[in-house]
PDB file of N, CA and C in Angstrom:
ATOM      1  N   MET V   1       0.729  -1.170  -0.001  1.00  0.00           N
ATOM      2  CA  MET V   1      -0.117  -0.209  -0.425  1.00  0.00           C
ATOM      3  C   MET V   1       0.647   1.447   0.075  1.00  0.00           C
ATOM      4  N   SER V   2       0.600   2.097  -0.941  1.00  0.00           N
ATOM      5  CA  SER V   2       1.475   3.256  -1.141  1.00  0.00           C
ATOM      6  C   SER V   2       0.784   4.356  -0.171  1.00  0.00           C
ATOM      7  N   GLU V   3       1.606   5.588   0.194  1.00  0.00           N
ATOM      8  CA  GLU V   3       1.552   6.319   1.335  1.00  0.00           C
ATOM      9  C   GLU V   3       1.369   7.335   0.415  1.00  0.00           C
ATOM     10  N   THR V   4      -0.133   8.232   0.625  1.00  0.00           N
ATOM     11  CA  THR V   4      -0.441   9.633  -0.129  1.00  0.00           C
ATOM     12  C   THR V   4       0.645  10.571   0.096  1.00  0.00           C
ATOM     13  N   MET V   5       1.272  11.291  -0.823  1.00  0.00           N
ATOM     14  CA  MET V   5       2.118  12.523  -0.777  1.00  0.00           C
ATOM     15  C   MET V   5       1.128  13.859  -0.571  1.00  0.00           C
ATOM     16  N   VAL V   6       1.579  14.731   0.030  1.00  0.00           N
ATOM     17  CA  VAL V   6       0.629  15.825   0.617  1.00  0.00           C
ATOM     18  C   VAL V   6       1.250  17.190  -0.051  1.00  0.00           C
ATOM     19  N   ALA V   7       1.057  18.023  -0.893  1.00  0.00           N
ATOM     20  CA  ALA V   7       1.707  19.118  -1.246  1.00  0.00           C
ATOM     21  C   ALA V   7       1.047  20.116  -0.252  1.00  0.00           C
ATOM     22  N   GLU V   8       1.684  21.206   0.664  1.00  0.00           N
ATOM     23  CA  GLU V   8       0.851  22.371   0.926  1.00  0.00           C
ATOM     24  C   GLU V   8       0.864  23.552   0.314  1.00  0.00           C
ATOM     25  N   ILE V   9      -0.347  24.052   0.204  1.00  0.00           N
ATOM     26  CA  ILE V   9      -0.649  25.787  -0.457  1.00  0.00           C
ATOM     27  C   ILE V   9      -0.410  26.741   0.417  1.00  0.00           C
ATOM     28  N   LYS V  10       1.078  27.518  -0.032  1.00  0.00           N
ATOM     29  CA  LYS V  10       1.531  28.396   1.119  1.00  0.00           C
ATOM     30  C   LYS V  10       1.207  29.715   0.458  1.00  0.00           C
ATOM     31  N   VAL V  11       1.223  30.533   1.449  1.00  0.00           N
ATOM     32  CA  VAL V  11       0.951  32.088   0.949  1.00  0.00           C
ATOM     33  C   VAL V  11       2.413  32.886   1.034  1.00  0.00           C
ATOM     34  N   PRO V  12       2.612  33.327  -0.243  1.00  0.00           N
ATOM     35  CA  PRO V  12       3.769  33.468  -0.776  1.00  0.00           C
ATOM     36  C   PRO V  12       4.361  34.489  -0.340  1.00  0.00           C
ATOM     37  N   MET V  13       5.500  34.814  -0.473  1.00  0.00           N
ATOM     38  CA  MET V  13       6.025  36.588   0.000  1.00  0.00           C
ATOM     39  C   MET V  13       5.750  37.532  -0.936  1.00  0.00           C
ATOM     40  N   ILE V  14       4.926  38.935  -0.248  1.00  0.00           N
ATOM     41  CA  ILE V  14       4.006  39.222  -1.259  1.00  0.00           C
ATOM     42  C   ILE V  14       4.813  40.941  -1.241  1.00  0.00           C
ATOM     43  N   ALA V  15       5.357  41.375  -2.666  1.00  0.00           N
ATOM     44  CA  ALA V  15       5.964  42.509  -2.490  1.00  0.00           C
ATOM     45  C   ALA V  15       4.733  43.624  -1.916  1.00  0.00           C
ATOM     46  N   ASP V  16       5.084  45.054  -1.398  1.00  0.00           N
ATOM     47  CA  ASP V  16       4.079  46.065  -1.048  1.00  0.00           C
ATOM     48  C   ASP V  16       2.928  45.813  -0.675  1.00  0.00           C
ATOM     49  N   ALA V  17       2.613  44.523   0.138  1.00  0.00           N
ATOM     50  CA  ALA V  17       1.417  44.219   0.976  1.00  0.00           C
ATOM     51  C   ALA V  17       0.958  44.803   2.067  1.00  0.00           C
ATOM     52  N   GLY V  18       1.896  45.815   2.522  1.00  0.00           N
ATOM     53  CA  GLY V  18       1.601  46.740   3.804  1.00  0.00           C
ATOM     54  C   GLY V  18       1.007  46.370   5.299  1.00  0.00           C
ATOM     55  N   GLY V  19       1.948  44.999   5.096  1.00  0.00           N
ATOM     56  CA  GLY V  19       1.151  44.236   6.137  1.00  0.00           C
ATOM     57  C   GLY V  19      -0.118  43.547   6.595  1.00  0.00           C
ATOM     58  N   ARG V  20      -0.755  43.295   6.052  1.00  0.00           N
ATOM     59  CA  ARG V  20      -2.093  42.920   5.820  1.00  0.00           C
ATOM     60  C   ARG V  20      -2.366  42.047   5.072  1.00  0.00           C
ATOM     61  N   LEU V  21      -2.655  40.824   4.882  1.00  0.00           N
ATOM     62  CA  LEU V  21      -2.904  39.872   4.115  1.00  0.00           C
ATOM     63  C   LEU V  21      -3.985  38.976   4.378  1.00  0.00           C
ATOM     64  N   SER V  22      -4.877  38.885   3.729  1.00  0.00           N
ATOM     65  CA  SER V  22      -6.153  37.668   3.940  1.00  0.00           C
ATOM     66  C   SER V  22      -6.617  37.094   3.001  1.00  0.00           C
ATOM     67  N   VAL V  23      -7.150  35.628   3.193  1.00  0.00           N
ATOM     68  CA  VAL V  23      -8.013  34.653   2.289  1.00  0.00           C
ATOM     69  C   VAL V  23      -8.989  35.793   1.530  1.00  0.00           C
ATOM     70  N   GLY V  24      -8.572  36.017   0.265  1.00  0.00           N
ATOM     71  CA  GLY V  24     -10.128  36.675  -0.422  1.00  0.00           C
ATOM     72  C   GLY V  24     -11.093  35.382  -0.615  1.00  0.00           C
ATOM     73  N   ARG V  25     -10.651  34.154  -1.460  1.00  0.00           N
ATOM     74  CA  ARG V  25     -11.802  33.226  -1.699  1.00  0.00           C
ATOM     75  C   ARG V  25     -11.058  32.055  -2.400  1.00  0.00           C
ATOM     76  N   TRP V  26     -11.766  31.000  -1.920  1.00  0.00           N
ATOM     77  CA  TRP V  26     -11.291  29.698  -2.747  1.00  0.00           C
ATOM     78  C   TRP V  26     -11.779  29.437  -3.952  1.00  0.00           C
ATOM     79  N   PHE V  27     -10.952  28.869  -5.052  1.00  0.00           N
ATOM     80  CA  PHE V  27     -11.601  28.699  -6.206  1.00  0.00           C
ATOM     81  C   PHE V  27     -12.388  27.213  -6.502  1.00  0.00           C
ATOM     82  N   LYS V  28     -11.830  26.764  -5.446  1.00  0.00           N
ATOM     83  CA  LYS V  28     -12.033  25.102  -5.363  1.00  0.00           C
ATOM     84  C   LYS V  28     -12.672  24.887  -3.993  1.00  0.00           C
ATOM     85  N   ARG V  29     -13.463  23.630  -3.722  1.00  0.00           N
ATOM     86  CA  ARG V  29     -13.705  23.334  -2.646  1.00  0.00           C
ATOM     87  C   ARG V  29     -13.048  22.113  -2.112  1.00  0.00           C
ATOM     88  N   VAL V  30     -13.094  21.660  -1.006  1.00  0.00           N
ATOM     89  CA  VAL V  30     -12.178  20.237  -0.439  1.00  0.00           C
ATOM     90  C   VAL V  30     -13.212  18.849  -1.369  1.00  0.00           C
ATOM     91  N   GLY V  31     -12.208  18.372  -1.852  1.00  0.00           N
ATOM     92  CA  GLY V  31     -12.653  17.027  -2.615  1.00  0.00           C
ATOM     93  C   GLY V  31     -12.740  17.566  -4.603  1.00  0.00           C
ATOM     94  N   ASP V  32     -11.970  18.632  -4.607  1.00  0.00           N
ATOM     95  CA  ASP V  32     -12.121  18.979  -6.068  1.00  0.00           C
ATOM     96  C   ASP V  32     -10.963  18.450  -6.587  1.00  0.00           C
ATOM     97  N   PRO V  33     -10.775  17.864  -7.567  1.00  0.00           N
ATOM     98  CA  PRO V  33      -9.476  18.151  -8.116  1.00  0.00           C
ATOM     99  C   PRO V  33      -8.809  19.334  -8.829  1.00  0.00           C
ATOM    100  N   VAL V  34      -7.684  19.336  -8.641  1.00  0.00           N
ATOM    101  CA  VAL V  34      -6.853  20.149  -9.156  1.00  0.00           C
ATOM    102  C   VAL V  34      -5.768  20.339 -10.052  1.00  0.00           C
ATOM    103  N   SER V  35      -5.208  20.712 -10.914  1.00  0.00           N
ATOM    104  CA  SER V  35      -3.846  20.568 -11.645  1.00  0.00           C
ATOM    105  C   SER V  35      -2.890  21.498 -11.040  1.00  0.00           C
ATOM    106  N   ILE V  36      -1.816  21.269 -11.409  1.00  0.00           N
ATOM    107  CA  ILE V  36      -0.189  22.049 -11.038  1.00  0.00           C
ATOM    108  C   ILE V  36      -0.865  23.394 -11.838  1.00  0.00           C
ATOM    109  N   GLY V  37      -0.391  24.413 -11.396  1.00  0.00           N
ATOM    110  CA  GLY V  37      -0.714  25.556 -12.049  1.00  0.00           C
ATOM    111  C   GLY V  37      -2.025  26.154 -11.929  1.00  0.00           C
ATOM    112  N   GLU V  38      -2.931  25.724 -11.463  1.00  0.00           N
ATOM    113  CA  GLU V  38      -4.292  26.307 -11.646  1.00  0.00           C
ATOM    114  C   GLU V  38      -4.491  27.010 -10.150  1.00  0.00           C
ATOM    115  N   PRO V  39      -5.006  28.046 -10.684  1.00  0.00           N
ATOM    116  CA  PRO V  39      -5.199  29.073  -9.348  1.00  0.00           C
ATOM    117  C   PRO V  39      -6.375  28.244  -8.718  1.00  0.00           C
ATOM    118  N   VAL V  40      -5.620  28.309  -7.134  1.00  0.00           N
ATOM    119  CA  VAL V  40      -6.937  27.505  -6.117  1.00  0.00           C
ATOM    120  C   VAL V  40      -7.399  28.675  -5.015  1.00  0.00           C
ATOM    121  N   VAL V  41      -6.741  29.519  -4.596  1.00  0.00           N
ATOM    122  CA  VAL V  41      -6.865  30.652  -3.792  1.00  0.00           C
ATOM    123  C   VAL V  41      -6.490  32.029  -3.819  1.00  0.00           C
ATOM    124  N   GLU V  42      -7.099  32.729  -3.774  1.00  0.00           N
ATOM    125  CA  GLU V  42      -6.957  34.287  -3.764  1.00  0.00           C
ATOM    126  C   GLU V  42      -6.419  34.691  -2.449  1.00  0.00           C
ATOM    127  N   ILE V  43      -5.615  35.618  -2.090  1.00  0.00           N
ATOM    128  CA  ILE V  43      -4.749  36.476  -1.407  1.00  0.00           C
ATOM    129  C   ILE V  43      -5.075  37.375  -1.485  1.00  0.00           C
ATOM    130  N   ASP V  44      -6.028  38.268  -0.558  1.00  0.00           N
ATOM    131  CA  ASP V  44      -5.902  39.832  -0.598  1.00  0.00           C
ATOM    132  C   ASP V  44      -4.856  40.765   0.242  1.00  0.00           C
ATOM    133  N   THR V  45      -4.344  41.935  -0.512  1.00  0.00           N
ATOM    134  CA  THR V  45      -3.993  43.125   0.378  1.00  0.00           C
ATOM    135  C   THR V  45      -4.613  44.256   0.359  1.00  0.00           C
ATOM    136  N   TYR V  46      -3.773  45.101   1.141  1.00  0.00           N
ATOM    137  CA  TYR V  46      -4.776  46.511   0.844  1.00  0.00           C
ATOM    138  C   TYR V  46      -4.775  47.047  -0.407  1.00  0.00           C
ATOM    139  N   SER V  47      -3.889  46.761  -1.507  1.00  0.00           N
ATOM    140  CA  SER V  47      -3.880  47.220  -2.706  1.00  0.00           C
ATOM    141  C   SER V  47      -3.888  46.547  -3.799  1.00  0.00           C
ATOM    142  N   LEU V  48      -3.963  45.128  -3.770  1.00  0.00           N
ATOM    143  CA  LEU V  48      -4.043  43.862  -4.869  1.00  0.00           C
ATOM    144  C   LEU V  48      -4.516  42.702  -4.426  1.00  0.00           C
ATOM    145  N   THR V  49      -4.975  41.792  -5.237  1.00  0.00           N
ATOM    146  CA  THR V  49      -5.275  40.508  -4.922  1.00  0.00           C
ATOM    147  C   THR V  49      -4.454  39.767  -5.829  1.00  0.00           C
ATOM    148  N   HIS V  50      -3.815  38.700  -5.026  1.00  0.00           N
ATOM    149  CA  HIS V  50      -2.824  37.783  -5.419  1.00  0.00           C
ATOM    150  C   HIS V  50      -3.299  36.526  -5.620  1.00  0.00           C
ATOM    151  N   GLU V  51      -3.290  35.550  -7.096  1.00  0.00           N
ATOM    152  CA  GLU V  51      -3.544  34.492  -7.055  1.00  0.00           C
ATOM    153  C   GLU V  51      -2.551  33.477  -6.639  1.00  0.00           C
ATOM    154  N   ILE V  52      -2.778  32.410  -5.974  1.00  0.00           N
ATOM    155  CA  ILE V  52      -2.184  31.548  -5.738  1.00  0.00           C
ATOM    156  C   ILE V  52      -2.316  30.432  -6.076  1.00  0.00           C
ATOM    157  N   GLN V  53      -1.552  29.572  -6.851  1.00  0.00           N
ATOM    158  CA  GLN V  53      -1.547  28.581  -8.037  1.00  0.00           C
ATOM    159  C   GLN V  53      -1.283  27.164  -7.085  1.00  0.00           C
ATOM    160  N   ALA V  54      -1.847  25.833  -7.644  1.00  0.00           N
ATOM    161  CA  ALA V  54      -1.826  24.588  -6.850  1.00  0.00           C
ATOM    162  C   ALA V  54      -0.048  24.451  -6.940  1.00  0.00           C
ATOM    163  N   PRO V  55       0.370  23.957  -6.283  1.00  0.00           N
ATOM    164  CA  PRO V  55       1.732  23.423  -6.055  1.00  0.00           C
ATOM    165  C   PRO V  55       1.788  21.790  -6.997  1.00  0.00           C
ATOM    166  N   ALA V  56       1.009  21.088  -6.896  1.00  0.00           N
ATOM    167  CA  ALA V  56       0.796  19.982  -7.503  1.00  0.00           C
ATOM    168  C   ALA V  56      -0.852  19.527  -7.961  1.00  0.00           C
ATOM    169  N   THR V  57      -0.529  18.050  -8.522  1.00  0.00           N
ATOM    170  CA  THR V  57      -2.041  18.063  -9.127  1.00  0.00           C
ATOM    171  C   THR V  57      -2.409  16.753  -8.257  1.00  0.00           C
ATOM    172  N   GLY V  58      -3.848  16.862  -7.733  1.00  0.00           N
ATOM    173  CA  GLY V  58      -4.518  15.667  -6.881  1.00  0.00           C
ATOM    174  C   GLY V  58      -5.437  16.457  -6.365  1.00  0.00           C
ATOM    175  N   ILE V  59      -5.715  16.276  -5.094  1.00  0.00           N
ATOM    176  CA  ILE V  59      -7.574  16.404  -4.627  1.00  0.00           C
ATOM    177  C   ILE V  59      -7.235  17.946  -3.523  1.00  0.00           C
ATOM    178  N   LEU V  60      -7.883  18.527  -3.569  1.00  0.00           N
ATOM    179  CA  LEU V  60      -7.953  19.396  -2.392  1.00  0.00           C
ATOM    180  C   LEU V  60      -8.195  18.731  -1.101  1.00  0.00           C
ATOM    181  N   SER V  61      -7.375  18.254  -0.238  1.00  0.00           N
ATOM    182  CA  SER V  61      -7.734  17.815   0.837  1.00  0.00           C
ATOM    183  C   SER V  61      -8.194  18.709   2.121  1.00  0.00           C
ATOM    184  N   GLU V  62      -7.711  19.628   2.423  1.00  0.00           N
ATOM    185  CA  GLU V  62      -7.706  20.676   3.408  1.00  0.00           C
ATOM    186  C   GLU V  62      -7.886  22.140   2.995  1.00  0.00           C
ATOM    187  N   VAL V  63      -8.974  23.059   3.668  1.00  0.00           N
ATOM    188  CA  VAL V  63      -9.022  24.074   3.704  1.00  0.00           C
ATOM    189  C   VAL V  63      -8.437  24.834   5.087  1.00  0.00           C
ATOM    190  N   LEU V  64      -7.214  25.078   5.429  1.00  0.00           N
ATOM    191  CA  LEU V  64      -7.007  25.397   6.660  1.00  0.00           C
ATOM    192  C   LEU V  64      -7.411  26.707   7.344  1.00  0.00           C
ATOM    193  N   VAL V  65      -7.073  27.827   6.057  1.00  0.00           N
ATOM    194  CA  VAL V  65      -7.664  29.237   6.271  1.00  0.00           C
ATOM    195  C   VAL V  65      -8.889  29.425   5.733  1.00  0.00           C
ATOM    196  N   LYS V  66      -9.709  30.213   6.161  1.00  0.00           N
ATOM    197  CA  LYS V  66     -11.318  30.182   5.514  1.00  0.00           C
ATOM    198  C   LYS V  66     -11.476  31.847   5.218  1.00  0.00           C
ATOM    199  N   ASP V  67     -11.929  31.774   3.984  1.00  0.00           N
ATOM    200  CA  ASP V  67     -12.378  33.449   3.453  1.00  0.00           C
ATOM    201  C   ASP V  67     -12.453  34.288   4.519  1.00  0.00           C
ATOM    202  N   GLY V  68     -11.723  35.211   4.349  1.00  0.00           N
ATOM    203  CA  GLY V  68     -11.449  36.544   5.061  1.00  0.00           C
ATOM    204  C   GLY V  68     -10.609  36.150   6.376  1.00  0.00           C
ATOM    205  N   GLY V  69      -9.871  34.863   6.553  1.00  0.00           N
ATOM    206  CA  GLY V  69      -9.006  34.729   7.436  1.00  0.00           C
ATOM    207  C   GLY V  69      -7.984  35.400   7.420  1.00  0.00           C
ATOM    208  N   SER V  70      -7.397  36.043   8.128  1.00  0.00           N
ATOM    209  CA  SER V  70      -5.718  36.629   8.008  1.00  0.00           C
ATOM    210  C   SER V  70      -4.942  35.638   8.058  1.00  0.00           C
ATOM    211  N   VAL V  71      -3.893  36.006   7.305  1.00  0.00           N
ATOM    212  CA  VAL V  71      -2.235  35.278   7.240  1.00  0.00           C
ATOM    213  C   VAL V  71      -0.951  35.845   6.749  1.00  0.00           C
ATOM    214  N   GLU V  72      -0.065  35.328   6.877  1.00  0.00           N
ATOM    215  CA  GLU V  72       1.103  35.912   6.937  1.00  0.00           C
ATOM    216  C   GLU V  72       2.169  35.230   5.473  1.00  0.00           C
ATOM    217  N   PRO V  73       2.853  35.732   5.145  1.00  0.00           N
ATOM    218  CA  PRO V  73       4.028  34.726   4.222  1.00  0.00           C
ATOM    219  C   PRO V  73       4.339  33.710   4.986  1.00  0.00           C
ATOM    220  N   GLY V  74       4.048  32.420   4.106  1.00  0.00           N
ATOM    221  CA  GLY V  74       4.983  31.139   4.581  1.00  0.00           C
ATOM    222  C   GLY V  74       3.657  30.598   5.397  1.00  0.00           C
ATOM    223  N   THR V  75       2.543  30.947   5.364  1.00  0.00           N
ATOM    224  CA  THR V  75       1.292  30.432   6.144  1.00  0.00           C
ATOM    225  C   THR V  75       0.823  29.217   5.324  1.00  0.00           C
ATOM    226  N   VAL V  76       0.303  28.163   5.772  1.00  0.00           N
ATOM    227  CA  VAL V  76       0.014  26.591   4.810  1.00  0.00           C
ATOM    228  C   VAL V  76      -1.663  26.831   5.077  1.00  0.00           C
ATOM    229  N   VAL V  77      -2.133  27.322   4.197  1.00  0.00           N
ATOM    230  CA  VAL V  77      -3.865  27.617   3.853  1.00  0.00           C
ATOM    231  C   VAL V  77      -4.246  26.140   3.396  1.00  0.00           C
ATOM    232  N   GLY V  78      -4.030  25.498   2.897  1.00  0.00           N
ATOM    233  CA  GLY V  78      -4.660  24.429   2.302  1.00  0.00           C
ATOM    234  C   GLY V  78      -3.184  23.257   1.789  1.00  0.00           C
ATOM    235  N   THR V  79      -3.997  21.954   1.798  1.00  0.00           N
ATOM    236  CA  THR V  79      -3.201  20.742   1.454  1.00  0.00           C
ATOM    237  C   THR V  79      -3.904  20.108   0.129  1.00  0.00           C
ATOM    238  N   ILE V  80      -3.175  19.315  -0.346  1.00  0.00           N
ATOM    239  CA  ILE V  80      -3.529  18.879  -1.766  1.00  0.00           C
ATOM    240  C   ILE V  80      -3.013  17.442  -1.434  1.00  0.00           C
ATOM    241  N   ASP V  81      -3.781  15.883  -1.810  1.00  0.00           N
ATOM    242  CA  ASP V  81      -3.437  14.957  -1.588  1.00  0.00           C
ATOM    243  C   ASP V  81      -2.899  14.983  -3.342  1.00  0.00           C
ATOM    244  N   GLN V  82      -1.876  14.475  -3.635  1.00  0.00           N
ATOM    245  CA  GLN V  82      -1.572  14.181  -4.592  1.00  0.00           C
ATOM    246  C   GLN V  82      -1.443  12.999  -5.081  1.00  0.00           C
ATOM    247  N   VAL V  83      -1.956  12.880  -6.320  1.00  0.00           N
ATOM    248  CA  VAL V  83      -2.729  11.600  -7.269  1.00  0.00           C
ATOM    249  C   VAL V  83      -1.873  10.885  -8.485  1.00  0.00           C
TER     250      VAL V  83
END
């Protein structure tokens, strides 16, 4: 039996973020398939919106920070079970 590999969806360092970052919205729900490079979540700053792309192909397995939740660079906001 093989072990499922898990990829973390992390908030990147965003220049000119003004110190405030939050999850704008998720484009996918837990259980939805995702492809590497596909936008999965949006991060809002005081002046712009940044899309985070899936780091792997698989199934969105966890949403750790809901819409509107505050985050910092490096925060893991979700996970993908790689298939």
